[in-house]
PDB file of C-alpha atoms in Angstrom:
ATOM      1  CA  UNK A   1      19.608  -4.037   3.871  1.00 81.00           C
ATOM      2  CA  UNK A   2      17.494  -7.006   2.729  1.00 90.00           C
ATOM      3  CA  UNK A   3      19.001  -9.410   5.277  1.00 90.00           C
ATOM      4  CA  UNK A   4      18.706  -6.936   8.149  1.00 91.00           C
ATOM      5  CA  UNK A   5      15.105  -6.104   7.237  1.00 89.00           C
ATOM      6  CA  UNK A   6      14.192  -9.780   6.875  1.00 91.00           C
ATOM      7  CA  UNK A   7      15.655 -10.458  10.329  1.00 92.00           C
ATOM      8  CA  UNK A   8      13.792  -7.510  11.865  1.00 88.00           C
ATOM      9  CA  UNK A   9      10.506  -8.333  10.132  1.00 88.00           C
ATOM     10  CA  UNK A  10      10.487 -12.080  10.893  1.00 91.00           C
ATOM     11  CA  UNK A  11      12.569 -12.564  14.039  1.00 93.00           C
ATOM     12  CA  UNK A  12      12.271  -9.326  15.988  1.00 91.00           C
ATOM     13  CA  UNK A  13       8.730  -8.307  15.006  1.00 90.00           C
ATOM     14  CA  UNK A  14       7.572 -11.925  14.497  1.00 94.00           C
ATOM     15  CA  UNK A  15       5.708 -11.255  11.236  1.00 94.00           C
ATOM     16  CA  UNK A  16       5.477 -13.470   8.150  1.00 96.00           C
ATOM     17  CA  UNK A  17       4.462 -13.289   4.512  1.00 96.00           C
ATOM     18  CA  UNK A  18       1.642 -15.278   2.958  1.00 97.00           C
ATOM     19  CA  UNK A  19       1.830 -15.341  -0.811  1.00 96.00           C
ATOM     20  CA  UNK A  20       4.213 -13.123  -2.689  1.00 94.00           C
ATOM     21  CA  UNK A  21       4.397 -10.080  -4.887  1.00 96.00           C
ATOM     22  CA  UNK A  22       4.264 -10.768  -8.629  1.00 95.00           C
ATOM     23  CA  UNK A  23       7.779 -11.308  -9.925  1.00 91.00           C
ATOM     24  CA  UNK A  24       6.889 -10.997 -13.599  1.00 92.00           C
ATOM     25  CA  UNK A  25       5.123  -7.615 -13.414  1.00 96.00           C
ATOM     26  CA  UNK A  26       7.001  -4.341 -13.493  1.00 95.00           C
ATOM     27  CA  UNK A  27       3.964  -2.156 -12.841  1.00 97.00           C
ATOM     28  CA  UNK A  28       1.080  -2.456 -10.417  1.00 97.00           C
ATOM     29  CA  UNK A  29      -0.779  -0.741  -7.603  1.00 97.00           C
ATOM     30  CA  UNK A  30      -0.617  -2.302  -4.146  1.00 97.00           C
ATOM     31  CA  UNK A  31      -3.412  -1.544  -1.722  1.00 97.00           C
ATOM     32  CA  UNK A  32      -2.395  -2.153   1.884  1.00 94.00           C
ATOM     33  CA  UNK A  33      -5.122  -2.338   4.516  1.00 93.00           C
ATOM     34  CA  UNK A  34      -6.182  -1.879   7.170  1.00 93.00           C
ATOM     35  CA  UNK A  35      -4.294   1.328   7.876  1.00 90.00           C
ATOM     36  CA  UNK A  36      -5.119   2.066  11.516  1.00 87.00           C
ATOM     37  CA  UNK A  37      -1.795   2.965  13.124  1.00 91.00           C
ATOM     38  CA  UNK A  38       1.471   4.812  12.552  1.00 87.00           C
ATOM     39  CA  UNK A  39       3.132   1.411  13.038  1.00 89.00           C
ATOM     40  CA  UNK A  40       1.760   0.283   9.662  1.00 90.00           C
ATOM     41  CA  UNK A  41       4.376   2.437   7.959  1.00 85.00           C
ATOM     42  CA  UNK A  42       7.270   0.683   9.688  1.00 85.00           C
ATOM     43  CA  UNK A  43       5.837  -2.778   9.067  1.00 89.00           C
ATOM     44  CA  UNK A  44       5.443  -1.840   5.395  1.00 89.00           C
ATOM     45  CA  UNK A  45       8.958  -0.434   5.060  1.00 87.00           C
ATOM     46  CA  UNK A  46      10.575  -3.456   6.700  1.00 87.00           C
ATOM     47  CA  UNK A  47       8.442  -5.720   4.472  1.00 92.00           C
ATOM     48  CA  UNK A  48       9.494  -3.796   1.355  1.00 90.00           C
ATOM     49  CA  UNK A  49      13.184  -4.149   2.182  1.00 91.00           C
ATOM     50  CA  UNK A  50      12.834  -7.749   3.410  1.00 93.00           C
ATOM     51  CA  UNK A  51      11.313  -8.673   0.054  1.00 94.00           C
ATOM     52  CA  UNK A  52      13.866  -6.623  -1.871  1.00 91.00           C
ATOM     53  CA  UNK A  53      10.985  -4.943  -3.698  1.00 90.00           C
ATOM     54  CA  UNK A  54      11.091  -1.563  -5.434  1.00 92.00           C
ATOM     55  CA  UNK A  55       7.892   0.029  -4.145  1.00 93.00           C
ATOM     56  CA  UNK A  56       6.961   3.684  -3.945  1.00 90.00           C
ATOM     57  CA  UNK A  57       4.275   5.396  -1.926  1.00 84.00           C
ATOM     58  CA  UNK A  58       2.711   8.799  -1.427  1.00 79.00           C
ATOM     59  CA  UNK A  59       2.044  10.604   1.830  1.00 75.00           C
ATOM     60  CA  UNK A  60       0.802  13.937   3.076  1.00 76.00           C
ATOM     61  CA  UNK A  61       3.377  16.631   2.388  1.00 79.00           C
ATOM     62  CA  UNK A  62       3.809  17.563   6.061  1.00 82.00           C
ATOM     63  CA  UNK A  63       5.559  14.211   6.622  1.00 81.00           C
ATOM     64  CA  UNK A  64       8.292  15.233   4.195  1.00 82.00           C
ATOM     65  CA  UNK A  65       9.159  18.473   5.994  1.00 86.00           C
ATOM     66  CA  UNK A  66      11.392  18.931   8.976  1.00 83.00           C
ATOM     67  CA  UNK A  67      14.233  16.822  10.218  1.00 85.00           C
ATOM     68  CA  UNK A  68      12.770  13.441   9.224  1.00 81.00           C
ATOM     69  CA  UNK A  69      11.513  14.251   5.737  1.00 86.00           C
ATOM     70  CA  UNK A  70      14.583  12.692   4.147  1.00 85.00           C
ATOM     71  CA  UNK A  71      13.645   9.307   5.645  1.00 85.00           C
ATOM     72  CA  UNK A  72      10.333   9.273   3.800  1.00 83.00           C
ATOM     73  CA  UNK A  73      12.014  10.194   0.511  1.00 83.00           C
ATOM     74  CA  UNK A  74      14.812   7.672   1.066  1.00 82.00           C
ATOM     75  CA  UNK A  75      12.272   4.878   1.569  1.00 83.00           C
ATOM     76  CA  UNK A  76      10.484   5.615  -1.723  1.00 80.00           C
ATOM     77  CA  UNK A  77       7.956   8.225  -0.656  1.00 81.00           C
ATOM     78  CA  UNK A  78       6.697  11.246  -2.533  1.00 77.00           C
ATOM     79  CA  UNK A  79       4.818  14.153  -0.910  1.00 78.00           C
ATOM     80  CA  UNK A  80       1.249  15.028  -1.842  1.00 74.00           C
ATOM     81  CA  UNK A  81      -0.354  18.389  -1.075  1.00 69.00           C
ATOM     82  CA  UNK A  82      -3.882  17.380  -0.097  1.00 62.00           C
ATOM     83  CA  UNK A  83      -4.969  20.998   0.417  1.00 63.00           C
ATOM     84  CA  UNK A  84      -4.825  21.745  -3.305  1.00 61.00           C
ATOM     85  CA  UNK A  85      -7.464  20.658  -5.752  1.00 59.00           C
ATOM     86  CA  UNK A  86      -5.172  18.903  -8.216  1.00 67.00           C
ATOM     87  CA  UNK A  87      -5.754  15.836 -10.300  1.00 81.00           C
ATOM     88  CA  UNK A  88      -3.536  13.415  -8.460  1.00 83.00           C
ATOM     89  CA  UNK A  89      -4.930  10.382 -10.281  1.00 89.00           C
ATOM     90  CA  UNK A  90      -3.915  11.733 -13.706  1.00 87.00           C
ATOM     91  CA  UNK A  91      -0.497  12.761 -12.400  1.00 84.00           C
ATOM     92  CA  UNK A  92       0.168   9.250 -11.065  1.00 89.00           C
ATOM     93  CA  UNK A  93      -1.143   7.625 -14.259  1.00 90.00           C
ATOM     94  CA  UNK A  94       1.416   9.765 -16.134  1.00 87.00           C
ATOM     95  CA  UNK A  95       4.170   8.448 -13.850  1.00 87.00           C
ATOM     96  CA  UNK A  96       3.106   4.863 -14.613  1.00 90.00           C
ATOM     97  CA  UNK A  97       3.032   5.614 -18.345  1.00 90.00           C
ATOM     98  CA  UNK A  98       6.472   7.256 -18.333  1.00 88.00           C
ATOM     99  CA  UNK A  99       8.348   4.649 -16.320  1.00 89.00           C
ATOM    100  CA  UNK A 100       9.424   1.198 -17.359  1.00 93.00           C
ATOM    101  CA  UNK A 101       9.041  -0.073 -13.804  1.00 92.00           C
ATOM    102  CA  UNK A 102       6.766   1.413 -11.133  1.00 92.00           C
ATOM    103  CA  UNK A 103       4.931  -0.091  -8.182  1.00 95.00           C
ATOM    104  CA  UNK A 104       2.834   2.160  -5.988  1.00 95.00           C
ATOM    105  CA  UNK A 105       1.564   1.220  -2.529  1.00 94.00           C
ATOM    106  CA  UNK A 106      -1.487   3.054  -1.203  1.00 92.00           C
ATOM    107  CA  UNK A 107      -3.895   2.792   1.677  1.00 91.00           C
ATOM    108  CA  UNK A 108      -7.393   2.505   0.224  1.00 92.00           C
ATOM    109  CA  UNK A 109      -8.761   4.236   3.323  1.00 87.00           C
ATOM    110  CA  UNK A 110      -6.516   7.252   2.711  1.00 74.00           C
ATOM    111  CA  UNK A 111      -6.166   7.807   6.474  1.00 77.00           C
ATOM    112  CA  UNK A 112      -5.687   5.983   9.761  1.00 78.00           C
ATOM    113  CA  UNK A 113      -9.112   7.128  10.946  1.00 80.00           C
ATOM    114  CA  UNK A 114     -12.233   5.012  10.561  1.00 79.00           C
ATOM    115  CA  UNK A 115     -13.923   5.640   7.214  1.00 77.00           C
ATOM    116  CA  UNK A 116     -17.283   4.561   5.890  1.00 82.00           C
ATOM    117  CA  UNK A 117     -15.948   4.158   2.343  1.00 87.00           C
ATOM    118  CA  UNK A 118     -12.593   3.608   0.777  1.00 92.00           C
ATOM    119  CA  UNK A 119     -11.146   6.269  -1.488  1.00 89.00           C
ATOM    120  CA  UNK A 120     -11.325   5.373  -5.163  1.00 93.00           C
ATOM    121  CA  UNK A 121      -8.074   6.909  -6.413  1.00 91.00           C
ATOM    122  CA  UNK A 122      -6.156   3.616  -6.403  1.00 95.00           C
ATOM    123  CA  UNK A 123      -8.869   2.080  -8.580  1.00 96.00           C
ATOM    124  CA  UNK A 124      -8.815   4.865 -11.153  1.00 95.00           C
ATOM    125  CA  UNK A 125      -5.021   4.941 -11.152  1.00 95.00           C
ATOM    126  CA  UNK A 126      -4.937   1.218 -11.978  1.00 97.00           C
ATOM    127  CA  UNK A 127      -7.614   1.586 -14.659  1.00 97.00           C
ATOM    128  CA  UNK A 128      -5.977   4.659 -16.195  1.00 96.00           C
ATOM    129  CA  UNK A 129      -2.518   3.085 -16.238  1.00 96.00           C
ATOM    130  CA  UNK A 130      -3.929  -0.303 -17.294  1.00 97.00           C
ATOM    131  CA  UNK A 131      -2.129  -2.059 -14.451  1.00 98.00           C
ATOM    132  CA  UNK A 132      -3.372  -4.630 -11.944  1.00 98.00           C
ATOM    133  CA  UNK A 133      -4.077  -4.146  -8.268  1.00 98.00           C
ATOM    134  CA  UNK A 134      -2.331  -6.376  -5.722  1.00 98.00           C
ATOM    135  CA  UNK A 135      -3.963  -6.494  -2.319  1.00 98.00           C
ATOM    136  CA  UNK A 136      -1.844  -6.745   0.802  1.00 96.00           C
ATOM    137  CA  UNK A 137      -3.050  -7.134   4.365  1.00 96.00           C
ATOM    138  CA  UNK A 138      -1.553  -5.508   7.427  1.00 94.00           C
ATOM    139  CA  UNK A 139      -2.918  -8.165   9.762  1.00 96.00           C
ATOM    140  CA  UNK A 140      -1.824  -7.523  13.334  1.00 95.00           C
ATOM    141  CA  UNK A 141      -4.003 -10.404  14.591  1.00 95.00           C
ATOM    142  CA  UNK A 142      -2.024 -13.002  12.628  1.00 97.00           C
ATOM    143  CA  UNK A 143       1.137 -10.858  12.329  1.00 96.00           C
ATOM    144  CA  UNK A 144       1.263 -11.312   8.605  1.00 96.00           C
ATOM    145  CA  UNK A 145       1.126  -9.575   5.292  1.00 96.00           C
ATOM    146  CA  UNK A 146      -0.868 -11.620   2.841  1.00 97.00           C
ATOM    147  CA  UNK A 147      -0.674 -10.817  -0.869  1.00 97.00           C
ATOM    148  CA  UNK A 148      -3.341 -11.472  -3.489  1.00 98.00           C
ATOM    149  CA  UNK A 149      -2.836 -12.433  -7.064  1.00 97.00           C
ATOM    150  CA  UNK A 150      -2.841  -9.408  -9.418  1.00 98.00           C
ATOM    151  CA  UNK A 151      -6.372  -8.238 -10.173  1.00 98.00           C
ATOM    152  CA  UNK A 152      -7.200  -6.165 -13.237  1.00 97.00           C
ATOM    153  CA  UNK A 153     -10.135  -3.821 -12.562  1.00 97.00           C
ATOM    154  CA  UNK A 154     -13.175  -4.381 -14.734  1.00 96.00           C
ATOM    155  CA  UNK A 155     -15.855  -1.934 -15.814  1.00 93.00           C
ATOM    156  CA  UNK A 156     -18.001  -3.032 -12.859  1.00 97.00           C
ATOM    157  CA  UNK A 157     -16.760  -0.892  -9.963  1.00 96.00           C
ATOM    158  CA  UNK A 158     -19.269  -2.338  -7.493  1.00 95.00           C
ATOM    159  CA  UNK A 159     -18.210  -5.904  -8.251  1.00 97.00           C
ATOM    160  CA  UNK A 160     -14.530  -4.966  -8.066  1.00 97.00           C
ATOM    161  CA  UNK A 161     -14.910  -3.264  -4.687  1.00 96.00           C
ATOM    162  CA  UNK A 162     -16.908  -6.212  -3.337  1.00 97.00           C
ATOM    163  CA  UNK A 163     -13.982  -8.427  -4.374  1.00 97.00           C
ATOM    164  CA  UNK A 164     -11.458  -6.118  -2.703  1.00 97.00           C
ATOM    165  CA  UNK A 165     -13.455  -5.955   0.528  1.00 95.00           C
ATOM    166  CA  UNK A 166     -13.864  -9.735   0.629  1.00 97.00           C
ATOM    167  CA  UNK A 167     -10.075 -10.168   0.589  1.00 97.00           C
ATOM    168  CA  UNK A 168      -9.821  -8.185   3.819  1.00 96.00           C
ATOM    169  CA  UNK A 169     -12.586  -9.982   5.731  1.00 95.00           C
ATOM    170  CA  UNK A 170     -11.293 -11.135   9.116  1.00 94.00           C
ATOM    171  CA  UNK A 171      -8.123  -9.030   8.884  1.00 95.00           C
ATOM    172  CA  UNK A 172      -7.312  -7.193  12.101  1.00 92.00           C
ATOM    173  CA  UNK A 173      -5.577  -3.828  12.115  1.00 89.00           C
ATOM    174  CA  UNK A 174      -3.496  -2.580  15.020  1.00 90.00           C
ATOM    175  CA  UNK A 175      -6.638  -0.735  16.132  1.00 88.00           C
ATOM    176  CA  UNK A 176      -9.467  -3.039  14.962  1.00 79.00           C
ATOM    177  CA  UNK A 177     -12.192  -0.540  15.868  1.00 81.00           C
ATOM    178  CA  UNK A 178     -10.893   1.757  13.108  1.00 72.00           C
ATOM    179  CA  UNK A 179     -11.413  -0.751  10.277  1.00 80.00           C
TER     180      UNK A 179
END
C-alpha cells in the first residue's frame, strides 16, 4: 500500500512533502489546513499511506453511514456525533492517555466552509494529553504538504495561535477564498 500510495501522491497527483513527521514521537496531534475541499481528504489519505504513518482522524458521523462508511473506518476514521453536547475533548484525551501510540489529525477550521476563527479543540486535546501539535499544510498552490517541528502548547493561548497562524501564511487551499 505504501508504494502504491507514494506513486499516486508524487507521480499521479504531483504532490511532494516538505519536512517530515516526527519519527521519535508516538503521540501527537496533527492540524491540517487549510481544509477547503472534499479533495483534502484524499490527499491526506494518500499522504498517510505514502509515509507509512499510523494516523487517525475524526469526522461527522454521517460520513460513516451508508455504503461507503467502511472506507472511512478502514482509513483510520472514527465518527463523531456533532449534534450531541458531549465533551469530545475529554474523550479524546482519554484515548491518548490509554494508548501507547496515537496520532490524531484534525482540521483546525472544523469545516470546509470559511470561518472567522479556528476551533480550539485540537489545542485543548494536546494540552490535556500533554502531547505536541504538528502542523501540516494542504497547499494546493505548491502541491505540497509541509510539516512543522512538534510544538508543545504553552499557557499563552494567544501566542500559540499566532504561531500556528503564521505557519500557514501564504498557503493556498483548493478554494483559496475559503481560507
